[in-house]
């Protein structure tokens, strides 16, 4: 009997940003956040877990074929031990269950992201780990309960346990027991919503988000005001999503991205994630929105220079055309959603003022990824497993 | 008898920024601000005013040899009329005075700034206008009283009526009657303080500060928090200046520059004044300060990409050496203060990590201006006058 599970988990990109912890050990955030889960057809982390009493003692983990040390009391270790504890509780109640909690684990995880896309993989990676282990252990916990564990692995990972539109409630409890993710609307709710990821080149090494967010909490004079503003933004964007009110959704998304980066800039020493290309993408979207009379697209930036542009399917062709015009990408769009025929025919809004946007040389944007809103973690077939017979990764780095 | 006065006035660069008006007509600011007056030996606006009953009716003004229309109820017009009103009051009390208030004016103003330096000239320009007119009219008002008028021409102009370290008190009165500048310390108080202006190239046309600051007041969620923070920063920086505590001065100056630009970024649509070169200059100063164990220099940015670096004379050589190393300027430094011999000999702090700073191609910084703290408006000799015999500018554009 082989005890094994393989699960893939999606990337999520926040519209209301997570930035700051009020408990750094338990990863309890200073504010609630909200994200959209992107389709796993394009971007995903896949993780296989296997438990086997014949394995040598101690758990082992490979990321993209390269072994990573599971540091005791480290974030990955905490997630594994918490899930094992839940499994052990089940085994104690039902002595007929195989004692998986006693067996060493072998874990292989793989991100399918385009090389050097500069996309954060910790959210999808930790979500895939937690989902695959809970599947292996046949845990009865709901995704929201699992999100309590995933959160401790990597804060925003908790939101990758759901598809669609997902809120992470900061919670009130000091032990973090109510700081969990919940679905605001499923991926089927607003199928017109799409995303375009603009992968931006950068020569600087960014401040890690873990270090950056605590520096903001400790030194930014403006940060506390953001915390005052987020609750009303959360209410407003949830209502916009429920009503499929793109205009409100877009305004709140852009405002919160800007407020987040403003708090980074207000940190001592200041943290910069956006660069001149990022700023020009903002300028382009602002000009398109102005020309359109109301927002047709919303930009948002995480802890790096890449832009994620949320827009509706009907506007996506003009957005892609505009981005390709002003930021000729180094690589052609991998057109899995067959949008290029519409891009060729698309026209800019009449009032669009091209002179207000800086045109960049080819390669300032490396490439584009066009994708949709997607579902939560997917349990995969046995043959998709990433471990070979002896419990090592099939594909090595 | 010729009634004429020529006055030169200095540039000032704020450490606590002016950004936002609570009365846009009277130019009453949302917060107090504090600046350092830079030496007129390097940067100045010079203005000649002449009153002559034989001039054709109506006032005329030339800026750098090019005639500008004095718009009725415009900012320049308001300054001229207010000063004329004060003169008229004097003439009514003392009938022996020549009736200058009845005579048409001819005004020529000239900025000596290096071409395309991208330095704001409105502060020094309006200060020179107000000073030269008050000299022509022999007004008894103090510089602080004159600052009430200069403020209405261009907010920060009120601070250019003093040398040294200058505060603009926001005041409480709704008519702006207590919103005036005052000297915190004279230029002789801290002679070690110097400034290095880094003129940064930019391809974008910036948002005007007049439009930008009101957009921030109206749309930024974080802005109100800055207003909460400024009073304590004002107290702290005034005390740092009085005690010549460079470390505190530097920390507050950098923090307030960053808070100001954070509020710009938090505006809808966001306003960007700094670019990637500006950000790299910040990075350089932060690395130098870190390596030094305490701040040896402070950066500050106004509504544009140029950096102004405040430092003490003993640190200036290493600052210039570092800027020239990482941002080789297109033009050589005009070395009026004879600092280059010390620059050649200067060494970086032991712990300075060059790998943390981006090195730019030649010309990313166009040029450097090395200057000192300076005095307030200077009344010039008759032969320095900018108007010819018939009341037109001697040098045309």
Coordinates of C-alpha atoms in Angstrom, one line a residue, chain A residues 203-204 221-222 224-226 229 233 255 258-259 261-263 265-267 269-270 272-276 279 282-283 286 299 358 360, chain B residues 203-204 221-222 224-226 229 233 255 258-259 261-263 265-267 269-270 272-276 279 282-283 286 299 358 360:
Chain A
X203 CA 18.4 45.3 -12.2
X204 CA 17.9 45.7 -8.5
X221 CA 4.5 57.4 9.9
X222 CA 1.7 56.9 7.3
X224 CA -1.3 53.4 10.7
X225 CA -3.5 55.5 8.4
X226 CA -3.6 52.7 5.9
X229 CA -8.6 52.8 5.5
X233 CA -11.9 49.3 1.2
X255 CA -5.9 52.9 -4.9
X258 CA -0.7 52.8 -4.6
X259 CA -1.3 53.1 -0.8
X261 CA 3.7 51.3 -2.3
X262 CA 3.3 54.7 -0.6
X263 CA 3.8 53.0 2.8
X265 CA 8.3 54.6 0.3
X266 CA 7.5 56.0 3.7
X267 CA 9.6 53.3 5.4
X269 CA 15.1 53.4 4.8
X270 CA 12.6 53.6 1.9
X272 CA 11.0 50.7 -3.7
X273 CA 9.4 47.8 -5.6
X274 CA 8.1 49.7 -8.7
X275 CA 10.6 51.1 -11.2
X276 CA 10.3 53.5 -14.1
X279 CA 5.4 53.7 -13.3
X282 CA 0.5 52.9 -14.4
X283 CA 0.6 55.9 -16.7
X286 CA -4.5 55.8 -16.2
X299 CA -3.2 47.8 -12.2
X358 CA 6.4 56.9 -22.4
X360 CA 9.9 51.9 -24.0
Chain B
X203 CA 11.9 62.3 -20.0
X204 CA 8.6 62.9 -18.4
X221 CA -6.0 58.5 2.1
X222 CA -2.7 58.8 3.8
X224 CA -4.2 63.4 6.8
X225 CA -1.7 61.3 8.7
X226 CA 1.2 63.4 7.3
X229 CA 3.1 64.0 11.9
X233 CA 8.8 67.0 12.9
X255 CA 11.8 61.0 6.4
X258 CA 9.9 60.2 1.7
X259 CA 6.5 60.9 3.4
X261 CA 6.5 61.5 -2.1
X262 CA 4.5 58.7 -0.5
X263 CA 1.5 61.1 -0.3
X265 CA 2.1 58.2 -4.9
X266 CA -1.1 57.7 -2.8
X267 CA -2.9 60.4 -4.9
X269 CA -4.1 59.2 -10.2
X270 CA -0.7 58.7 -8.6
X272 CA 5.6 60.5 -9.5
X273 CA 8.3 63.0 -9.2
X274 CA 11.3 60.7 -8.5
X275 CA 12.6 58.4 -11.1
X276 CA 14.9 55.4 -11.1
X279 CA 15.9 56.3 -6.2
X282 CA 18.6 57.6 -2.2
X283 CA 20.1 54.1 -2.2
X286 CA 21.4 55.2 2.6
X299 CA 18.7 63.6 0.6
X358 CA 23.4 50.8 -9.0
X360 CA 24.5 54.6 -14.0

